[in-house]
XYZ file of C-alpha atoms in Angstrom:
338
model
C -20.185 -15.283 -20.411
C -17.817 -15.737 -17.456
C -16.483 -12.492 -16.045
C -15.258 -10.828 -12.876
C -17.229 -8.289 -10.833
C -14.182 -6.011 -10.926
C -14.047 -6.120 -14.737
C -17.790 -5.527 -14.925
C -17.389 -2.443 -12.745
C -14.572 -1.152 -14.959
C -16.640 -1.661 -18.114
C -19.662 0.013 -16.548
C -17.558 3.022 -15.573
C -16.050 3.259 -19.066
C -19.520 3.236 -20.652
C -20.862 5.779 -18.180
C -18.090 8.330 -18.668
C -17.888 8.158 -22.443
C -15.335 10.523 -23.965
C -14.289 11.975 -20.600
C -12.167 8.889 -19.959
C -9.734 7.001 -22.189
C -9.688 3.225 -22.004
C -7.862 0.413 -23.711
C -7.380 -3.323 -23.431
C -3.660 -3.897 -22.878
C -3.819 -7.650 -23.452
C -5.917 -10.709 -22.729
C -5.152 -13.251 -20.044
C -6.209 -16.704 -21.211
C -6.651 -20.208 -19.819
C -8.618 -22.829 -21.737
C -12.059 -21.264 -22.312
C -11.350 -18.286 -20.047
C -10.316 -15.030 -21.680
C -10.258 -11.856 -19.592
C -9.196 -8.374 -20.731
C -6.608 -6.343 -18.838
C -8.001 -2.816 -18.858
C -6.235 0.495 -18.503
C -8.390 3.540 -17.733
C -6.912 7.040 -17.985
C -8.081 10.464 -16.835
C -6.641 13.872 -17.578
C -3.985 15.392 -19.800
C -2.970 13.821 -23.087
C 0.358 15.661 -23.081
C 3.022 12.913 -22.852
C 5.236 15.297 -20.833
C 2.567 15.936 -18.194
C 3.100 14.612 -14.652
C 1.479 11.208 -14.260
C 0.144 9.094 -11.408
C -0.701 5.419 -11.839
C -2.537 2.829 -9.731
C -2.232 -0.895 -10.380
C -3.676 -3.928 -8.610
C -4.476 -7.598 -8.882
C -0.924 -8.655 -9.765
C -1.332 -11.506 -7.289
C -4.727 -13.078 -7.822
C -5.126 -14.180 -4.212
C -4.771 -10.545 -3.127
C -8.115 -9.619 -4.631
C -8.579 -6.685 -2.289
C -5.793 -4.885 -4.187
C -7.834 -4.976 -7.391
C -10.952 -3.944 -5.497
C -9.192 -0.972 -3.887
C -7.961 0.142 -7.324
C -11.472 -0.059 -8.750
C -12.883 1.836 -5.756
C -10.303 4.606 -6.160
C -10.977 4.772 -9.891
C -14.705 5.120 -9.250
C -14.134 7.886 -6.697
C -11.923 9.847 -9.079
C -14.444 9.334 -11.885
C -17.200 10.883 -9.774
C -14.989 13.776 -8.678
C -14.057 14.422 -12.302
C -17.747 14.962 -13.080
C -18.440 17.728 -10.546
C -15.339 18.850 -8.640
C -13.969 21.966 -10.355
C -10.633 21.663 -8.537
C -10.122 18.122 -9.787
C -11.203 19.139 -13.275
C -8.567 21.889 -13.359
C -5.923 19.570 -11.925
C -6.625 16.922 -14.558
C -5.958 19.489 -17.262
C -2.324 19.468 -16.146
C -1.718 15.898 -14.986
C -2.737 12.375 -15.957
C -4.010 9.581 -13.702
C -4.303 5.993 -14.921
C -5.569 2.738 -13.427
C -4.776 -0.894 -14.279
C -6.837 -2.619 -11.577
C -6.786 -6.272 -12.714
C -3.321 -7.144 -13.988
C -3.858 -10.864 -13.341
C -7.610 -11.422 -13.858
C -7.501 -15.205 -14.156
C -5.464 -15.378 -10.972
C -8.225 -13.374 -9.292
C -10.901 -15.640 -10.755
C -9.068 -18.878 -9.844
C -7.898 -17.571 -6.435
C -4.250 -18.199 -7.237
C -1.222 -16.040 -6.559
C 0.241 -16.837 -9.966
C -0.967 -16.233 -13.508
C -2.572 -19.014 -15.636
C 0.878 -20.525 -16.377
C 1.790 -20.772 -12.721
C 4.183 -17.809 -12.797
C 4.366 -15.276 -9.983
C 4.308 -12.027 -11.941
C 6.210 -10.162 -9.213
C 9.114 -12.615 -9.643
C 8.998 -12.635 -13.433
C 11.195 -9.707 -14.500
C 14.834 -10.340 -15.516
C 16.180 -8.890 -12.266
C 18.508 -10.853 -10.014
C 18.185 -10.067 -6.330
C 21.061 -10.000 -3.879
C 20.656 -12.941 -1.486
C 16.837 -12.948 -1.341
C 14.983 -15.218 1.045
C 14.941 -18.832 -0.150
C 11.751 -19.722 -2.038
C 9.893 -16.535 -1.098
C 12.388 -14.508 -3.109
C 11.629 -16.504 -6.252
C 12.376 -20.024 -7.504
C 12.729 -21.788 -10.865
C 12.141 -25.384 -9.753
C 8.471 -25.769 -10.626
C 5.343 -23.796 -11.448
C 3.504 -26.113 -9.085
C 5.217 -24.339 -6.193
C 4.681 -20.729 -5.072
C 6.912 -17.848 -6.191
C 7.835 -19.472 -9.520
C 9.839 -17.042 -11.687
C 9.380 -18.741 -15.059
C 11.975 -20.516 -17.184
C 15.441 -19.035 -17.545
C 15.616 -16.849 -20.654
C 11.914 -17.146 -21.436
C 9.972 -13.992 -22.350
C 8.082 -12.378 -19.540
C 4.467 -13.433 -19.135
C 1.708 -11.755 -21.155
C 0.344 -9.990 -18.087
C 3.782 -8.724 -17.021
C 4.587 -7.516 -20.532
C 1.263 -5.683 -20.730
C 1.880 -3.890 -17.443
C 5.453 -2.947 -18.289
C 4.621 -1.672 -21.776
C 1.740 0.442 -20.473
C 3.757 1.979 -17.641
C 6.810 2.614 -19.822
C 4.623 4.444 -22.314
C 3.168 6.624 -19.557
C 6.446 7.540 -17.860
C 8.772 7.781 -20.877
C 8.357 11.529 -21.467
C 6.602 12.532 -18.254
C 8.385 15.202 -16.218
C 7.308 13.469 -12.992
C 5.793 10.022 -12.631
C 4.608 8.126 -9.564
C 3.011 4.690 -9.596
C 1.564 2.733 -6.685
C 0.967 -1.011 -6.896
C -1.624 -2.271 -4.398
C -0.946 -5.551 -2.557
C -1.863 -7.305 0.687
C -0.544 -10.200 2.724
C 2.204 -8.842 4.955
C 2.235 -7.420 8.467
C -0.232 -5.787 10.839
C 0.196 -2.271 9.425
C -0.364 -0.700 6.015
C 2.974 0.093 4.446
C 4.128 2.295 1.591
C 7.232 0.694 0.124
C 9.739 2.211 -2.272
C 12.511 0.366 -4.186
C 14.479 -1.685 -4.201
C 13.131 -5.210 -3.707
C 16.371 -6.669 -5.057
C 18.847 -5.244 -2.556
C 19.074 -3.701 0.892
C 21.367 -1.006 -0.495
C 19.838 2.494 -0.826
C 18.365 3.174 -4.235
C 19.426 6.181 -6.333
C 16.407 8.401 -5.617
C 16.545 8.051 -1.855
C 16.225 11.844 -1.247
C 13.085 11.886 -3.403
C 11.461 9.098 -1.391
C 12.333 10.837 1.865
C 10.960 14.119 0.542
C 7.612 12.518 -0.313
C 7.461 10.839 3.095
C 8.222 14.159 4.767
C 5.454 15.851 2.777
C 2.977 13.119 3.756
C 3.989 13.356 7.421
C 3.625 17.132 7.479
C 0.336 17.145 5.603
C -1.277 14.257 7.492
C 0.727 13.853 10.724
C -1.705 11.218 12.012
C -1.707 8.995 8.933
C -1.462 5.237 9.510
C 1.114 4.252 6.858
C 4.612 3.022 7.539
C 6.783 4.518 4.783
C 9.961 2.494 4.236
C 12.225 0.635 1.767
C 10.698 -2.664 0.693
C 13.955 -4.540 1.200
C 13.811 -3.934 4.939
C 11.001 -6.504 4.995
C 12.378 -8.970 2.439
C 14.263 -9.052 -0.859
C 13.286 -10.842 -4.059
C 14.303 -11.692 -7.580
C 12.295 -10.495 -10.548
C 10.467 -7.443 -9.186
C 8.609 -5.690 -12.023
C 8.999 -2.246 -10.461
C 12.749 -2.656 -9.960
C 12.896 -3.510 -13.661
C 10.825 -0.483 -14.684
C 12.735 1.870 -12.410
C 16.178 0.707 -13.569
C 15.196 0.964 -17.239
C 13.866 4.476 -16.710
C 16.934 5.480 -14.706
C 19.213 4.711 -17.635
C 17.330 6.931 -20.077
C 15.431 9.483 -18.054
C 17.571 12.627 -18.309
C 15.811 15.242 -16.170
C 12.645 13.167 -15.784
C 11.731 11.654 -12.408
C 10.023 8.343 -11.643
C 9.156 6.923 -8.217
C 7.438 3.494 -8.078
C 5.662 2.767 -4.800
C 3.869 -0.261 -3.362
C 0.938 -0.102 -0.977
C 1.197 -3.276 1.095
C -1.980 -3.583 3.145
C -1.461 -5.242 6.518
C -3.657 -8.307 6.127
C -2.435 -10.005 9.306
C -4.696 -7.660 11.254
C -7.735 -9.013 9.409
C -6.680 -12.564 10.295
C -6.066 -11.596 13.917
C -9.616 -10.267 14.189
C -11.116 -13.280 12.395
C -8.751 -16.271 12.842
C -11.085 -18.740 11.123
C -10.484 -17.102 7.753
C -6.952 -18.521 7.720
C -8.542 -21.794 6.551
C -9.817 -20.217 3.317
C -7.498 -19.872 0.322
C -8.030 -16.120 0.152
C -8.242 -15.706 3.925
C -4.651 -14.620 4.682
C -4.835 -11.857 2.081
C -8.305 -10.303 2.182
C -10.804 -8.811 4.647
C -13.464 -11.523 4.553
C -15.993 -9.804 6.796
C -18.181 -7.367 4.871
C -17.687 -4.401 7.194
C -13.891 -4.800 7.056
C -13.955 -4.973 3.286
C -16.019 -1.778 3.077
C -13.688 -0.041 5.511
C -10.676 -1.076 3.417
C -12.275 0.125 0.186
C -12.719 3.632 1.593
C -9.531 3.680 3.660
C -7.117 4.904 0.984
C -9.045 7.782 -0.607
C -6.972 10.329 1.310
C -3.776 8.738 0.001
C -5.019 9.006 -3.583
C -5.971 12.650 -3.126
C -2.601 13.366 -1.510
C -0.707 11.749 -4.390
C -2.767 13.649 -6.977
C -1.866 16.916 -5.251
C 1.774 15.889 -4.899
C 2.125 14.977 -8.573
C 0.429 18.250 -9.547
C 2.743 20.223 -7.221
C 6.305 18.981 -7.809
C 7.740 22.197 -6.404
C 6.580 21.044 -2.961
C 8.775 17.930 -2.886
C 10.221 16.723 -6.195
C 12.182 19.714 -7.508
C 15.060 19.370 -5.050
C 18.178 21.513 -5.017
C 21.568 19.883 -4.539
C 21.639 21.057 -0.931
C 18.189 19.571 -0.297
C 19.265 16.302 -1.875
C 22.286 16.113 0.398
C 20.211 16.948 3.462
C 17.426 14.463 2.653
C 19.905 11.744 1.721
C 21.572 12.102 5.127
C 18.243 12.070 6.964
C 17.007 9.074 4.962
C 20.132 7.045 5.707
C 19.855 7.875 9.393
C 16.190 6.840 9.402
C 16.295 3.698 7.267
C 19.881 2.547 6.952
C 21.572 3.429 10.236
C 22.617 -0.184 10.829
C 23.904 -0.760 7.266
């Protein structure tokens, strides 16, 4: 039976942990004789109001390293949950979930899009403000990159599965953070926050600045560039813009911050220029030692986010004065020219 190493690793981990982990198949991605499950694996509290942290990857099949990083982080947390008493106590109060292979056939076929030729990160019914031509999403043909899908058509199976799973997790949660793992842009690893659709500041700007400030103070020598995604480029159809806006309308006192980890793949190409001639070359660390380094590179970020979600008083429970102060600082840092 045809499968993916990443899916095999997920299934092995599910079998090994038994009742200490909750797993489900969100949907199946299908193309001709291929049929791959989209797994969600969850650790921790079953209280729907508990703070929640989510990791997703493999939305773009060519960016396979994103799925592999998600699986590696899931495996690390699974091991910690077996013996680390601090993690065990933390997981009594929060929930952590993983959806590592959102677009499994794209990973298998080494395509950016899903089996129907749709770029899942351009597929939501969100219209961007003057996004870059083509790169921001197009409806001309699924034979060309960045295809959004037909006007008025339902979102793709993979996109619907991701959105339904995340909406279920964040609907009642007092504090929710998700991080979607990608590669393919820049020489530096970036942590992006919304919006992708507009260069205007998004409503929870003080919250994003507060988390950045906490990261900077906790790990002053970290290597991430924390910034709004739209400062790099804007797009139509971003799934996380869609999720955030829907949650914003109905959230009440609940807080949700979607993040994107954009790994700087240009550095891998710079160090090994010949890989540019392989389909996956611009997006993945081809050399074995670089792949291994990447797979262990983001453990500190995961541990930081677990602590941050478990400790909202440190950054998320902002007073009105703090919101005003952080909003001013964020605009000076990120939007001084706007």
